[in-house]
Coordinates of C-alpha atoms and ligand atoms in Angstrom, one line a residue:
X8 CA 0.0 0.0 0.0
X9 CA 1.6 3.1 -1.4
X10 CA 0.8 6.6 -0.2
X11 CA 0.6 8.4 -3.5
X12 CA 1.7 11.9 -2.6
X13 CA 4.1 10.9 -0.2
X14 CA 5.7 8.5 -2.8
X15 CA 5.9 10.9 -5.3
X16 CA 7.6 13.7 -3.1
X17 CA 10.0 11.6 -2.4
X18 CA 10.6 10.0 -5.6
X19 CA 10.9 13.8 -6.7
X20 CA 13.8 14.4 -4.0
X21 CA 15.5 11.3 -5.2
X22 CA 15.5 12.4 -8.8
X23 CA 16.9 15.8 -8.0
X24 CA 20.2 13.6 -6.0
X25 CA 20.5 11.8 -8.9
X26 CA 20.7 14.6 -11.7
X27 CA 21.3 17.9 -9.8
X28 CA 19.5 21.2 -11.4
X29 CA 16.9 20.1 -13.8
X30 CA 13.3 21.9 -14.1
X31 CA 10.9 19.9 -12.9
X32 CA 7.1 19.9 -12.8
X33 CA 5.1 18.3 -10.7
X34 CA 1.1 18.1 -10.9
X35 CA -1.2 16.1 -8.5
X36 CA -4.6 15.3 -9.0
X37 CA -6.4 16.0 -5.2
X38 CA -8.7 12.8 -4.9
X39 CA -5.4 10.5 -5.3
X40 CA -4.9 8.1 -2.2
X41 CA -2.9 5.2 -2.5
X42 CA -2.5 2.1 -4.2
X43 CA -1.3 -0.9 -4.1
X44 CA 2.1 -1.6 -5.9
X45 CA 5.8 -2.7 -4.8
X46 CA 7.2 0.4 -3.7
X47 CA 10.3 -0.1 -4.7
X48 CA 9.9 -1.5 -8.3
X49 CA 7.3 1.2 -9.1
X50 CA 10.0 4.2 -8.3
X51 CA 12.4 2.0 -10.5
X52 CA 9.6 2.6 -13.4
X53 CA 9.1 6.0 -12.6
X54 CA 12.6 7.2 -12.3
X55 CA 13.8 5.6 -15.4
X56 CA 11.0 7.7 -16.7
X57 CA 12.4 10.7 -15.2
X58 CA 16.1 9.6 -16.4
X59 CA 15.1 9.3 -20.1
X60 CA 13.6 12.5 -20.2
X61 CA 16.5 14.7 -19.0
X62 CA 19.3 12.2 -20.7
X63 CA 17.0 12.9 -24.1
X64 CA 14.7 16.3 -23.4
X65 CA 17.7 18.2 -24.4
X66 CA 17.6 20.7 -21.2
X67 CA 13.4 20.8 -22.1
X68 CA 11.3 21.3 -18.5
X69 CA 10.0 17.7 -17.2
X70 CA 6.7 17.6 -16.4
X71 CA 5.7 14.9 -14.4
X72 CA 1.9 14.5 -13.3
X73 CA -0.2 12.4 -11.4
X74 CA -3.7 11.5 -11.3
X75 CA -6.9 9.1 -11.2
X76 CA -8.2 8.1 -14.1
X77 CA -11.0 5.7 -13.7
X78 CA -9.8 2.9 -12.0
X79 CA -6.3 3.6 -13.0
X80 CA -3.5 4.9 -11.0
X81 CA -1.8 7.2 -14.2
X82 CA 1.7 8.5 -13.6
X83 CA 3.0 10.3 -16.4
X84 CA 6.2 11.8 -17.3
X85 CA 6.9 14.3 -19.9
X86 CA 9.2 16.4 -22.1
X87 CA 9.5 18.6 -24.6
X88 CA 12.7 17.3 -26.5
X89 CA 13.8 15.9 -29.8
X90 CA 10.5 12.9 -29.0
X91 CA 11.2 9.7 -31.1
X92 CA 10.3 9.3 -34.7
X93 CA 7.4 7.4 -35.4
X94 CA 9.0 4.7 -37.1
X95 CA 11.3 3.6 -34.3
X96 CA 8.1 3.9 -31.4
X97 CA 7.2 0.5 -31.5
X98 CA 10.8 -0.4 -30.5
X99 CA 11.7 1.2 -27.9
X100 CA 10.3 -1.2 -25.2
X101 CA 12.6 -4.0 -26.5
X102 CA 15.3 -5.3 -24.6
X103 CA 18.1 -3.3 -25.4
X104 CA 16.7 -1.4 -27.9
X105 CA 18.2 2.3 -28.2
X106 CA 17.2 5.0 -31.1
X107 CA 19.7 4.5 -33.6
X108 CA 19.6 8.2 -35.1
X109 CA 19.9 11.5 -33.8
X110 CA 22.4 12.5 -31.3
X111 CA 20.8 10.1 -28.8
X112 CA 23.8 7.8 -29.1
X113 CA 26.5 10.4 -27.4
X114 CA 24.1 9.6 -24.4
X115 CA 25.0 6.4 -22.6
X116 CA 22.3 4.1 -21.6
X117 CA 21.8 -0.2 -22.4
X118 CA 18.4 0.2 -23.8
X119 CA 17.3 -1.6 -20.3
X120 CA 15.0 1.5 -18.9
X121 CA 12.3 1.1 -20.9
X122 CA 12.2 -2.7 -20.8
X123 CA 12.1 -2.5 -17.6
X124 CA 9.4 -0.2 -17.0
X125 CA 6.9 -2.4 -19.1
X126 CA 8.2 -5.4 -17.0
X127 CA 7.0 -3.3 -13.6
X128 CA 3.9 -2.2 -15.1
X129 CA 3.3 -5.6 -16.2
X130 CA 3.7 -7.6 -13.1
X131 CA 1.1 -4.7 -11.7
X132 CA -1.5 -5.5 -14.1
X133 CA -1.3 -1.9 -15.6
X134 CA 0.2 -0.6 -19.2
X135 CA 2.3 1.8 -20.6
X136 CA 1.5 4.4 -23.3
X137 CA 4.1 6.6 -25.4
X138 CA 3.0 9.6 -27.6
X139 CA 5.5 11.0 -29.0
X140 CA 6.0 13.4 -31.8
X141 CA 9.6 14.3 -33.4
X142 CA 10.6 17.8 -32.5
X143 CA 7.3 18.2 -30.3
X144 CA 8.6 15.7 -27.2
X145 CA 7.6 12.7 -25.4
X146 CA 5.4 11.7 -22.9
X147 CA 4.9 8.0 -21.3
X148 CA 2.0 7.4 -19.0
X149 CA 2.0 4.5 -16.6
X150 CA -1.3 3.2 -15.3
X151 CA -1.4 1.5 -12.7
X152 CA -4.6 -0.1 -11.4
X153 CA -6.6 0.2 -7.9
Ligands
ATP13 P1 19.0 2.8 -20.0 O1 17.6 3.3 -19.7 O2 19.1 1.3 -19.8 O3 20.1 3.6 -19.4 P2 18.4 3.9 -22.6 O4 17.9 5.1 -21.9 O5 19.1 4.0 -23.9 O6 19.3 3.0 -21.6 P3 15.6 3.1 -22.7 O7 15.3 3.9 -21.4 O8 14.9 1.7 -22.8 O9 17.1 2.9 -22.9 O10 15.1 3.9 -23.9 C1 15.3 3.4 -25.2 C2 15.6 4.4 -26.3 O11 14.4 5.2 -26.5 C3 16.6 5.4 -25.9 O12 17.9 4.9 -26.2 C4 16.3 6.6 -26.7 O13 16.8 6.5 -28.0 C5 14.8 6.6 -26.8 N1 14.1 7.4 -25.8 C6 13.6 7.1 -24.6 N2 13.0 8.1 -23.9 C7 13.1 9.1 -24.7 C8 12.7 10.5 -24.6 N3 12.1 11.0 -23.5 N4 13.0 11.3 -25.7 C9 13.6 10.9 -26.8 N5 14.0 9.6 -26.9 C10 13.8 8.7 -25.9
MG14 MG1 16.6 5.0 -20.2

């Protein structure tokens, strides 16, 4: 049993250790609770999330928000970078699968994040969804169920 708005302030602090100065914002729906998830794996998700958006936003703000929708749990994180062609989208939840175009490469990563994230959500009974538009941004939404 997870304390939403206590798990994401502190998720929030965590990220900031990690990476330093980055602009960050957070929205919270109000009627938010809790839910039931592993703690720990669920940050995992969430801050590889977080990761991918500064290593590839190119310095864009993150906006991360949270909120009920229906019976779902939906955490999303977003930026306003380079986003990922359209062509490689269907990809990039594959085991080690990294964008092979763009300056993306000059970043270091496995092509693990991702992967992982869908595992999480998976074993939650939830899904994952990725818009993202090339030169608009990205956002992923995780939705967890109650
Ligand atoms: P790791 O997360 O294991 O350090 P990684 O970041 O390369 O490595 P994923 O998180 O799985 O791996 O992401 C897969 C690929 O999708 C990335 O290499 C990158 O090309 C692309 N990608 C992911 N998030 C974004 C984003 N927010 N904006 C643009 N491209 C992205
Ligand atoms: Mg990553």
């Amino acid at each position: 049993r997870i304390p939403v708005q206590e798990f994401c302030m502190s998720l929030l602090e965590t990220f900031a250790r990690q990476s330093g100065e980055v602009e960050l914002s957070f929205y919270k729906v109000e009627d938010v609770d809790h839910v039931w998830a592993d703690r720990f794996l669920l940050e995992t998700a969430v801050l590889n999330l977080l990761d991918n958006a500064r290593k590839y936003g190119g310095q864009s703000q993150i906006f991360m928000h949270v909120a009920k929708s229906g019976s779902w749990l939906s955490l999303t994180v977003a930026d306003e970078g380079p986003g990922i062609p359209d062509r490689f989208q269907k990809y990039v939840f594959d085991k080690f699968y990294r964008v092979p175009e763009g300056n993306r490469h000059e970043v270091k990563g496995s092509g693990l994040g991702l992967f992982h994230v869908r595992e999480i959500v998976k074993a939650h009974g939830g899904k994952v969804k990725l818009i993202s538009e090339s030169g608009r941004g990205t956002k992923v939404t995780v939705l967890i169920p109650f």
